[in-house]
PDB file of C-alpha atoms in Angstrom:
ATOM      1  CA  MET A   1      21.382  22.740  -4.884  1.00 78.00           C
ATOM      2  CA  GLU A   2      23.065  20.866  -7.670  1.00 83.00           C
ATOM      3  CA  LEU A   3      21.800  17.095  -7.574  1.00 92.00           C
ATOM      4  CA  LYS A   4      24.338  13.971  -9.283  1.00 96.00           C
ATOM      5  CA  THR A   5      22.249  12.676 -11.956  1.00 97.00           C
ATOM      6  CA  SER A   6      23.110  10.709 -14.765  1.00 97.00           C
ATOM      7  CA  GLU A   7      20.957  10.118 -18.118  1.00 97.00           C
ATOM      8  CA  HIS A   8      20.072   6.974 -19.849  1.00 97.00           C
ATOM      9  CA  GLY A   9      18.178   7.445 -22.893  1.00 96.00           C
ATOM     10  CA  SER A  10      14.724   9.166 -21.636  1.00 96.00           C
ATOM     11  CA  VAL A  11      15.380   8.173 -17.905  1.00 97.00           C
ATOM     12  CA  ARG A  12      17.100  10.486 -15.450  1.00 98.00           C
ATOM     13  CA  VAL A  13      18.690   8.651 -12.675  1.00 98.00           C
ATOM     14  CA  VAL A  14      19.008  11.152  -9.553  1.00 97.00           C
ATOM     15  CA  HIS A  15      22.118   9.734  -7.381  1.00 97.00           C
ATOM     16  CA  LEU A  16      20.899  10.677  -3.962  1.00 96.00           C
ATOM     17  CA  GLU A  17      23.357  10.834  -0.745  1.00 94.00           C
ATOM     18  CA  GLY A  18      24.169  11.211   2.552  1.00 92.00           C
ATOM     19  CA  ARG A  19      21.407  12.444   5.109  1.00 92.00           C
ATOM     20  CA  LEU A  20      18.011  12.992   3.942  1.00 93.00           C
ATOM     21  CA  ASP A  21      16.822  14.906   6.955  1.00 92.00           C
ATOM     22  CA  VAL A  22      14.965  18.110   7.611  1.00 91.00           C
ATOM     23  CA  HIS A  23      18.209  20.137   7.261  1.00 89.00           C
ATOM     24  CA  LEU A  24      18.447  19.298   3.331  1.00 88.00           C
ATOM     25  CA  SER A  25      15.465  17.346   2.176  1.00 90.00           C
ATOM     26  CA  ILE A  26      13.745  20.611   1.259  1.00 87.00           C
ATOM     27  CA  GLU A  27      16.513  21.711  -0.878  1.00 91.00           C
ATOM     28  CA  VAL A  28      16.611  18.306  -2.517  1.00 93.00           C
ATOM     29  CA  GLU A  29      12.913  18.399  -3.183  1.00 92.00           C
ATOM     30  CA  GLN A  30      12.972  21.686  -4.836  1.00 93.00           C
ATOM     31  CA  ALA A  31      16.169  20.607  -7.023  1.00 95.00           C
ATOM     32  CA  VAL A  32      13.897  17.558  -7.943  1.00 95.00           C
ATOM     33  CA  ASP A  33      11.390  19.842  -8.611  1.00 94.00           C
ATOM     34  CA  GLU A  34      13.207  21.662 -10.989  1.00 95.00           C
ATOM     35  CA  LEU A  35      14.082  18.834 -12.875  1.00 95.00           C
ATOM     36  CA  ILE A  36      10.561  17.444 -13.468  1.00 95.00           C
ATOM     37  CA  SER A  37       9.690  21.327 -14.854  1.00 96.00           C
ATOM     38  CA  SER A  38      12.666  20.824 -16.989  1.00 96.00           C
ATOM     39  CA  GLY A  39      10.728  17.966 -18.739  1.00 95.00           C
ATOM     40  CA  ILE A  40      12.114  14.981 -17.253  1.00 96.00           C
ATOM     41  CA  LYS A  41       9.071  12.502 -16.965  1.00 96.00           C
ATOM     42  CA  PHE A  42      11.073   9.041 -15.988  1.00 97.00           C
ATOM     43  CA  MET A  43      13.154   9.234 -12.917  1.00 98.00           C
ATOM     44  CA  VAL A  44      14.875   6.963 -10.767  1.00 98.00           C
ATOM     45  CA  PHE A  45      16.367   7.637  -7.265  1.00 98.00           C
ATOM     46  CA  ASP A  46      19.522   5.575  -6.724  1.00 98.00           C
ATOM     47  CA  LEU A  47      19.510   5.456  -3.116  1.00 97.00           C
ATOM     48  CA  ALA A  48      22.744   3.440  -2.669  1.00 97.00           C
ATOM     49  CA  LYS A  49      24.450   5.922  -0.845  1.00 96.00           C
ATOM     50  CA  VAL A  50      21.834   7.524   1.223  1.00 95.00           C
ATOM     51  CA  GLU A  51      23.004   6.975   4.763  1.00 91.00           C
ATOM     52  CA  HIS A  52      19.905   8.279   6.726  1.00 91.00           C
ATOM     53  CA  LEU A  53      16.439   8.870   5.865  1.00 94.00           C
ATOM     54  CA  SER A  54      13.674  10.205   7.926  1.00 92.00           C
ATOM     55  CA  SER A  55      10.093  11.532   7.176  1.00 92.00           C
ATOM     56  CA  SER A  56      11.608  14.779   5.972  1.00 90.00           C
ATOM     57  CA  GLY A  57      13.176  12.653   3.575  1.00 91.00           C
ATOM     58  CA  LEU A  58      10.122  10.604   2.606  1.00 91.00           C
ATOM     59  CA  ARG A  59       8.447  13.824   1.342  1.00 88.00           C
ATOM     60  CA  ILE A  60      11.117  13.865  -1.374  1.00 91.00           C
ATOM     61  CA  PHE A  61       9.994  10.691  -2.810  1.00 93.00           C
ATOM     62  CA  ILE A  62       6.130  11.271  -2.097  1.00 91.00           C
ATOM     63  CA  ALA A  63       6.139  14.981  -3.821  1.00 91.00           C
ATOM     64  CA  ALA A  64       8.248  13.358  -7.001  1.00 94.00           C
ATOM     65  CA  MET A  65       6.255  10.449  -7.494  1.00 94.00           C
ATOM     66  CA  ARG A  66       2.858  12.755  -7.207  1.00 92.00           C
ATOM     67  CA  ARG A  67       4.041  15.197  -9.700  1.00 93.00           C
ATOM     68  CA  LEU A  68       5.723  12.696 -12.289  1.00 95.00           C
ATOM     69  CA  LYS A  69       2.313  11.035 -12.013  1.00 94.00           C
ATOM     70  CA  ASN A  70       0.380  13.843 -12.716  1.00 92.00           C
ATOM     71  CA  GLU A  71       2.787  14.881 -15.722  1.00 93.00           C
ATOM     72  CA  GLY A  72       2.029  11.406 -17.160  1.00 95.00           C
ATOM     73  CA  GLY A  73       5.719   9.982 -15.919  1.00 96.00           C
ATOM     74  CA  MET A  74       7.067   7.467 -13.478  1.00 96.00           C
ATOM     75  CA  LEU A  75       9.354   7.300 -10.414  1.00 97.00           C
ATOM     76  CA  LYS A  76      11.510   4.168  -9.567  1.00 97.00           C
ATOM     77  CA  LEU A  77      13.738   3.468  -6.599  1.00 98.00           C
ATOM     78  CA  SER A  78      16.815   1.494  -6.458  1.00 98.00           C
ATOM     79  CA  SER A  79      19.666   0.092  -4.521  1.00 98.00           C
ATOM     80  CA  MET A  80      17.775   0.833  -1.273  1.00 96.00           C
ATOM     81  CA  SER A  81      19.802  -0.315   2.109  1.00 95.00           C
ATOM     82  CA  ASP A  82      18.225  -2.502   4.681  1.00 94.00           C
ATOM     83  CA  SER A  83      17.864   0.402   6.941  1.00 92.00           C
ATOM     84  CA  VAL A  84      15.947   2.709   4.369  1.00 95.00           C
ATOM     85  CA  LYS A  85      13.913  -0.376   3.347  1.00 95.00           C
ATOM     86  CA  LYS A  86      12.852  -0.560   7.279  1.00 94.00           C
ATOM     87  CA  ILE A  87      11.686   3.147   7.179  1.00 94.00           C
ATOM     88  CA  PHE A  88       9.775   2.690   4.208  1.00 94.00           C
ATOM     89  CA  ARG A  89       7.904  -0.690   5.841  1.00 93.00           C
ATOM     90  CA  VAL A  90       7.433   1.032   9.125  1.00 92.00           C
ATOM     91  CA  VAL A  91       5.232   3.594   7.548  1.00 90.00           C
ATOM     92  CA  GLU A  92       4.000   1.100   4.922  1.00 89.00           C
ATOM     93  CA  LEU A  93       5.175   3.160   1.782  1.00 90.00           C
ATOM     94  CA  TYR A  94       7.452   0.427   0.704  1.00 92.00           C
ATOM     95  CA  ASP A  95       4.468  -1.299  -1.651  1.00 91.00           C
ATOM     96  CA  LEU A  96       3.668   2.134  -2.906  1.00 90.00           C
ATOM     97  CA  PHE A  97       6.979   2.394  -4.939  1.00 94.00           C
ATOM     98  CA  ASP A  98       8.633   0.563  -7.590  1.00 96.00           C
ATOM     99  CA  VAL A  99      11.654  -0.496  -6.004  1.00 97.00           C
ATOM    100  CA  HIS A 100      14.678  -2.414  -7.868  1.00 98.00           C
ATOM    101  CA  PRO A 101      17.876  -3.992  -6.131  1.00 97.00           C
ATOM    102  CA  THR A 102      20.141  -1.890  -8.774  1.00 98.00           C
ATOM    103  CA  THR A 103      19.948   1.179 -10.770  1.00 98.00           C
ATOM    104  CA  GLU A 104      20.651  -0.794 -14.013  1.00 97.00           C
ATOM    105  CA  ALA A 105      17.615  -2.861 -13.418  1.00 98.00           C
ATOM    106  CA  ALA A 106      15.124   0.221 -12.717  1.00 98.00           C
ATOM    107  CA  VAL A 107      16.346   1.649 -16.004  1.00 98.00           C
ATOM    108  CA  ALA A 108      15.669  -1.478 -18.012  1.00 97.00           C
ATOM    109  CA  SER A 109      12.336  -1.758 -16.329  1.00 97.00           C
ATOM    110  CA  PHE A 110      11.002   1.352 -17.907  1.00 95.00           C
TER     111      PHE A 110
ATOM    112  CA  MET B   1      28.131 -11.133  18.560  1.00 39.00           C
ATOM    113  CA  GLY B   2      27.425  -9.566  22.024  1.00 41.00           C
ATOM    114  CA  PHE B   3      27.985  -6.021  23.475  1.00 43.00           C
ATOM    115  CA  MET B   4      29.878  -4.672  26.114  1.00 45.00           C
ATOM    116  CA  MET B   5      27.686  -4.270  29.640  1.00 48.00           C
ATOM    117  CA  LEU B   6      28.247  -1.392  31.460  1.00 48.00           C
ATOM    118  CA  VAL B   7      25.957  -0.610  34.668  1.00 49.00           C
ATOM    119  CA  SER B   8      25.504   2.807  33.486  1.00 67.00           C
ATOM    120  CA  GLU B   9      26.565   5.157  30.931  1.00 91.00           C
ATOM    121  CA  LYS B  10      25.502   8.912  30.288  1.00 94.00           C
ATOM    122  CA  MET B  11      26.207  11.886  27.682  1.00 95.00           C
ATOM    123  CA  SER B  12      24.452  15.245  27.745  1.00 96.00           C
ATOM    124  CA  LEU B  13      24.591  17.745  25.190  1.00 96.00           C
ATOM    125  CA  SER B  14      22.858  21.189  24.332  1.00 96.00           C
ATOM    126  CA  VAL B  15      22.307  21.972  20.780  1.00 96.00           C
ATOM    127  CA  PRO B  16      20.501  25.120  19.067  1.00 96.00           C
ATOM    128  CA  SER B  17      16.994  24.213  17.811  1.00 95.00           C
ATOM    129  CA  GLN B  18      17.992  24.694  14.226  1.00 93.00           C
ATOM    130  CA  PRO B  19      17.864  22.040  11.342  1.00 93.00           C
ATOM    131  CA  ALA B  20      21.685  21.368  11.500  1.00 93.00           C
ATOM    132  CA  SER B  21      21.244  20.201  15.000  1.00 95.00           C
ATOM    133  CA  VAL B  22      19.584  17.097  14.047  1.00 96.00           C
ATOM    134  CA  ALA B  23      22.504  15.602  12.445  1.00 95.00           C
ATOM    135  CA  SER B  24      24.665  16.658  15.372  1.00 96.00           C
ATOM    136  CA  VAL B  25      22.436  15.054  17.899  1.00 97.00           C
ATOM    137  CA  THR B  26      21.971  11.651  15.870  1.00 96.00           C
ATOM    138  CA  GLU B  27      25.791  11.453  15.246  1.00 95.00           C
ATOM    139  CA  GLN B  28      26.565  11.823  18.949  1.00 96.00           C
ATOM    140  CA  LEU B  29      24.098   9.090  19.421  1.00 97.00           C
ATOM    141  CA  GLU B  30      25.570   6.975  17.220  1.00 95.00           C
ATOM    142  CA  SER B  31      28.865   7.368  18.891  1.00 95.00           C
ATOM    143  CA  PHE B  32      27.640   6.836  22.275  1.00 95.00           C
ATOM    144  CA  CYS B  33      26.140   3.627  21.139  1.00 95.00           C
ATOM    145  CA  GLU B  34      29.172   2.461  19.194  1.00 93.00           C
ATOM    146  CA  LYS B  35      31.321   2.831  22.067  1.00 92.00           C
ATOM    147  CA  LEU B  36      29.155   0.520  24.098  1.00 92.00           C
ATOM    148  CA  GLU B  37      29.030  -1.743  21.060  1.00 91.00           C
ATOM    149  CA  LEU B  38      25.154  -1.776  21.231  1.00 92.00           C
ATOM    150  CA  PRO B  39      23.730  -3.771  17.988  1.00 92.00           C
ATOM    151  CA  ASP B  40      23.427  -1.754  14.536  1.00 90.00           C
ATOM    152  CA  GLY B  41      19.911  -1.950  14.078  1.00 90.00           C
ATOM    153  CA  GLU B  42      18.757  -0.835  17.714  1.00 91.00           C
ATOM    154  CA  ILE B  43      20.970   1.923  17.197  1.00 93.00           C
ATOM    155  CA  HIS B  44      19.487   2.861  13.914  1.00 94.00           C
ATOM    156  CA  ASN B  45      16.142   2.780  15.459  1.00 94.00           C
ATOM    157  CA  MET B  46      16.666   5.090  18.081  1.00 96.00           C
ATOM    158  CA  MET B  47      18.602   7.367  15.855  1.00 96.00           C
ATOM    159  CA  ILE B  48      15.601   7.910  13.570  1.00 96.00           C
ATOM    160  CA  ALA B  49      13.227   8.104  16.604  1.00 96.00           C
ATOM    161  CA  VAL B  50      15.505  10.996  17.640  1.00 97.00           C
ATOM    162  CA  ASP B  51      15.771  12.581  14.490  1.00 96.00           C
ATOM    163  CA  GLU B  52      12.093  12.601  14.333  1.00 95.00           C
ATOM    164  CA  ALA B  53      11.872  14.235  18.089  1.00 95.00           C
ATOM    165  CA  VAL B  54      14.736  16.811  17.360  1.00 96.00           C
ATOM    166  CA  THR B  55      12.883  17.912  13.740  1.00 94.00           C
ATOM    167  CA  ASN B  56       9.693  18.265  15.652  1.00 92.00           C
ATOM    168  CA  ILE B  57      11.367  20.512  18.428  1.00 93.00           C
ATOM    169  CA  VAL B  58      13.111  22.422  15.748  1.00 92.00           C
ATOM    170  CA  THR B  59      10.005  22.881  13.442  1.00 89.00           C
ATOM    171  CA  HIS B  60       7.463  23.688  16.222  1.00 86.00           C
ATOM    172  CA  ALA B  61       8.826  24.540  19.899  1.00 85.00           C
ATOM    173  CA  TYR B  62      10.184  28.122  19.110  1.00 86.00           C
ATOM    174  CA  PRO B  63       8.195  29.757  16.485  1.00 81.00           C
ATOM    175  CA  GLU B  64       9.253  33.103  17.557  1.00 78.00           C
ATOM    176  CA  THR B  65      12.697  32.869  18.113  1.00 77.00           C
ATOM    177  CA  ASN B  66      16.060  31.671  16.377  1.00 74.00           C
ATOM    178  CA  ASP B  67      18.048  31.226  19.513  1.00 82.00           C
ATOM    179  CA  GLY B  68      15.841  28.125  21.343  1.00 92.00           C
ATOM    180  CA  ILE B  69      18.182  25.495  22.861  1.00 94.00           C
ATOM    181  CA  ILE B  70      17.296  21.806  23.036  1.00 96.00           C
ATOM    182  CA  ASN B  71      19.260  19.960  25.900  1.00 96.00           C
ATOM    183  CA  VAL B  72      19.887  16.338  25.316  1.00 97.00           C
ATOM    184  CA  HIS B  73      20.686  13.340  27.438  1.00 97.00           C
ATOM    185  CA  PHE B  74      21.636   9.891  26.715  1.00 97.00           C
ATOM    186  CA  GLN B  75      21.494   6.999  28.920  1.00 97.00           C
ATOM    187  CA  PHE B  76      22.241   3.517  29.012  1.00 95.00           C
ATOM    188  CA  HIS B  77      21.506   1.547  31.767  1.00 93.00           C
ATOM    189  CA  ASP B  78      20.461  -2.240  32.805  1.00 90.00           C
ATOM    190  CA  GLU B  79      19.638  -2.778  29.154  1.00 92.00           C
ATOM    191  CA  TRP B  80      17.739   0.322  28.398  1.00 95.00           C
ATOM    192  CA  LEU B  81      18.988   2.986  26.273  1.00 97.00           C
ATOM    193  CA  LYS B  82      17.299   6.380  27.066  1.00 97.00           C
ATOM    194  CA  VAL B  83      17.219   9.603  25.167  1.00 98.00           C
ATOM    195  CA  GLU B  84      15.617  12.600  26.779  1.00 98.00           C
ATOM    196  CA  LEU B  85      15.267  15.958  25.005  1.00 97.00           C
ATOM    197  CA  GLN B  86      14.229  19.160  26.887  1.00 96.00           C
ATOM    198  CA  ASP B  87      13.203  22.343  25.324  1.00 95.00           C
ATOM    199  CA  HIS B  88      11.659  25.501  26.680  1.00 93.00           C
ATOM    200  CA  GLY B  89       9.480  26.062  23.920  1.00 91.00           C
ATOM    201  CA  LYS B  90       5.896  25.652  22.903  1.00 87.00           C
ATOM    202  CA  PRO B  91       4.521  22.289  24.437  1.00 82.00           C
ATOM    203  CA  PHE B  92       3.776  19.093  22.474  1.00 72.00           C
ATOM    204  CA  SER B  93       0.427  17.598  22.925  1.00 67.00           C
ATOM    205  CA  MET B  94       0.470  13.778  23.321  1.00 65.00           C
ATOM    206  CA  GLU B  95      -3.142  13.934  21.836  1.00 66.00           C
ATOM    207  CA  ASP B  96      -1.145  14.591  18.316  1.00 65.00           C
ATOM    208  CA  MET B  97       0.513  11.440  18.740  1.00 66.00           C
ATOM    209  CA  PRO B  98      -1.178   9.095  15.662  1.00 66.00           C
ATOM    210  CA  THR B  99      -2.287   5.533  17.145  1.00 63.00           C
ATOM    211  CA  GLU B 100      -2.227   4.543  13.282  1.00 67.00           C
ATOM    212  CA  ARG B 101      -0.291   5.274  10.161  1.00 69.00           C
ATOM    213  CA  PRO B 102      -1.268   8.473   8.910  1.00 69.00           C
ATOM    214  CA  ASP B 103      -3.948   8.182   6.077  1.00 64.00           C
ATOM    215  CA  PHE B 104      -2.210   8.500   2.655  1.00 62.00           C
ATOM    216  CA  ASP B 105      -3.037   8.356  -1.074  1.00 59.00           C
ATOM    217  CA  LEU B 106      -1.147   9.643  -3.972  1.00 57.00           C
ATOM    218  CA  GLU B 107      -4.131  11.838  -5.035  1.00 58.00           C
ATOM    219  CA  GLY B 108      -4.780  13.065  -1.603  1.00 55.00           C
ATOM    220  CA  GLU B 109      -3.370  16.673  -0.532  1.00 54.00           C
ATOM    221  CA  LYS B 110      -1.279  15.047   2.900  1.00 55.00           C
ATOM    222  CA  LEU B 111       1.972  14.656   2.082  1.00 56.00           C
ATOM    223  CA  GLY B 112       3.186  13.927   5.897  1.00 60.00           C
ATOM    224  CA  GLY B 113       2.471  13.089   9.339  1.00 71.00           C
ATOM    225  CA  PHE B 114       4.701  10.195   9.444  1.00 86.00           C
ATOM    226  CA  GLY B 115       7.130  11.552  11.896  1.00 88.00           C
ATOM    227  CA  LEU B 116       5.352  10.975  15.195  1.00 86.00           C
ATOM    228  CA  PHE B 117       4.367   7.528  13.660  1.00 88.00           C
ATOM    229  CA  LEU B 118       7.856   6.730  13.046  1.00 91.00           C
ATOM    230  CA  MET B 119       8.763   7.909  16.745  1.00 90.00           C
ATOM    231  CA  GLN B 120       6.319   5.954  18.316  1.00 88.00           C
ATOM    232  CA  HIS B 121       6.936   2.716  16.285  1.00 91.00           C
ATOM    233  CA  LEU B 122      10.850   2.549  16.663  1.00 94.00           C
ATOM    234  CA  VAL B 123      11.081   2.743  20.293  1.00 96.00           C
ATOM    235  CA  ASP B 124       9.567   0.703  23.325  1.00 96.00           C
ATOM    236  CA  THR B 125       8.387   3.640  25.436  1.00 95.00           C
ATOM    237  CA  LEU B 126       7.426   7.375  24.798  1.00 94.00           C
ATOM    238  CA  SER B 127       6.501   9.874  27.166  1.00 93.00           C
ATOM    239  CA  PHE B 128       6.196  13.812  27.093  1.00 92.00           C
ATOM    240  CA  GLU B 129       5.741  16.099  30.084  1.00 92.00           C
ATOM    241  CA  HIS B 130       5.378  19.858  30.195  1.00 92.00           C
ATOM    242  CA  ASP B 131       6.611  21.456  33.438  1.00 91.00           C
ATOM    243  CA  ASP B 132       4.542  24.510  33.840  1.00 89.00           C
ATOM    244  CA  VAL B 133       6.891  25.864  36.643  1.00 92.00           C
ATOM    245  CA  ALA B 134       9.976  25.263  35.002  1.00 91.00           C
ATOM    246  CA  LYS B 135       8.476  25.961  31.712  1.00 90.00           C
ATOM    247  CA  VAL B 136      10.310  22.873  30.253  1.00 95.00           C
ATOM    248  CA  ASN B 137       9.394  20.125  27.921  1.00 95.00           C
ATOM    249  CA  ARG B 138      10.861  16.737  28.387  1.00 96.00           C
ATOM    250  CA  LEU B 139      10.383  13.990  25.881  1.00 95.00           C
ATOM    251  CA  VAL B 140      11.813  10.461  26.955  1.00 97.00           C
ATOM    252  CA  MET B 141      12.336   7.851  24.473  1.00 97.00           C
ATOM    253  CA  LYS B 142      13.475   4.394  25.731  1.00 97.00           C
ATOM    254  CA  LYS B 143      14.484   1.109  23.669  1.00 96.00           C
ATOM    255  CA  ARG B 144      15.329  -2.070  25.401  1.00 95.00           C
ATOM    256  CA  ILE B 145      18.552  -3.281  24.047  1.00 90.00           C
ATOM    257  CA  ALA B 146      18.447  -7.079  25.172  1.00 75.00           C
ATOM    258  CA  PRO B 147      21.934  -8.844  25.861  1.00 64.00           C
ATOM    259  CA  GLY B 148      23.041 -11.147  22.891  1.00 56.00           C
ATOM    260  CA  LYS B 149      20.725  -9.518  20.531  1.00 50.00           C
ATOM    261  CA  THR B 150      22.533  -9.666  16.993  1.00 43.00           C
ATOM    262  CA  SER B 151      22.741  -6.480  14.687  1.00 44.00           C
ATOM    263  CA  ARG B 152      19.986  -6.403  12.227  1.00 40.00           C
TER     264      ARG B 152
END
């Protein structure tokens, strides 16, 4: 699967979109893993176009955060909609992540 | 803004027990709820709960076949939105339903377990029964949509 990404210096922004449910999340997780394997250490997940997030989608964030942390890097999240934010809050994962209102703010915070 | 009150409204569909069916079912639910002009926030809560429930069936109910079927029933009656999922696969155990948020930390091995927790916390009631005679599993989720409740 080809992810939409943009480069901002040493930070790679991954523009996730659509549904992050069981059907697609495994492919997305693998694609993110490949990016990290290519040497990227600082990553932002831009969630502006994520329409639907379930627990399968949460795995993507958790797995990426773990992997990047182990590699000495970091993951930040940006542009979370209220509905996505609600899911993070219900499972009490919101405070685990560094969340920014915009992608620009997330990139600048590195 | 209020929503249209109907005495009762129903819809049923059957889908294959495959990952792509998760989107089919939740989109049909969204459409059903939008026609009834139910608040967006309530629709979204039930959509996520249904996503998790269908995902569980797809993942666990039919481990030895690719042609399992999920029968889905939506109903809105007297302020209650009800979703019933039926399958003929491996029964689910309510003992697996977490009472607390799954233990999690970044260093641990555990990566999930949030699906059942989400299901339970996004609806008002959740029940499961296995009919041993008909060999049917029934999962019923209900959410009360109070009149005059605004979208959130």
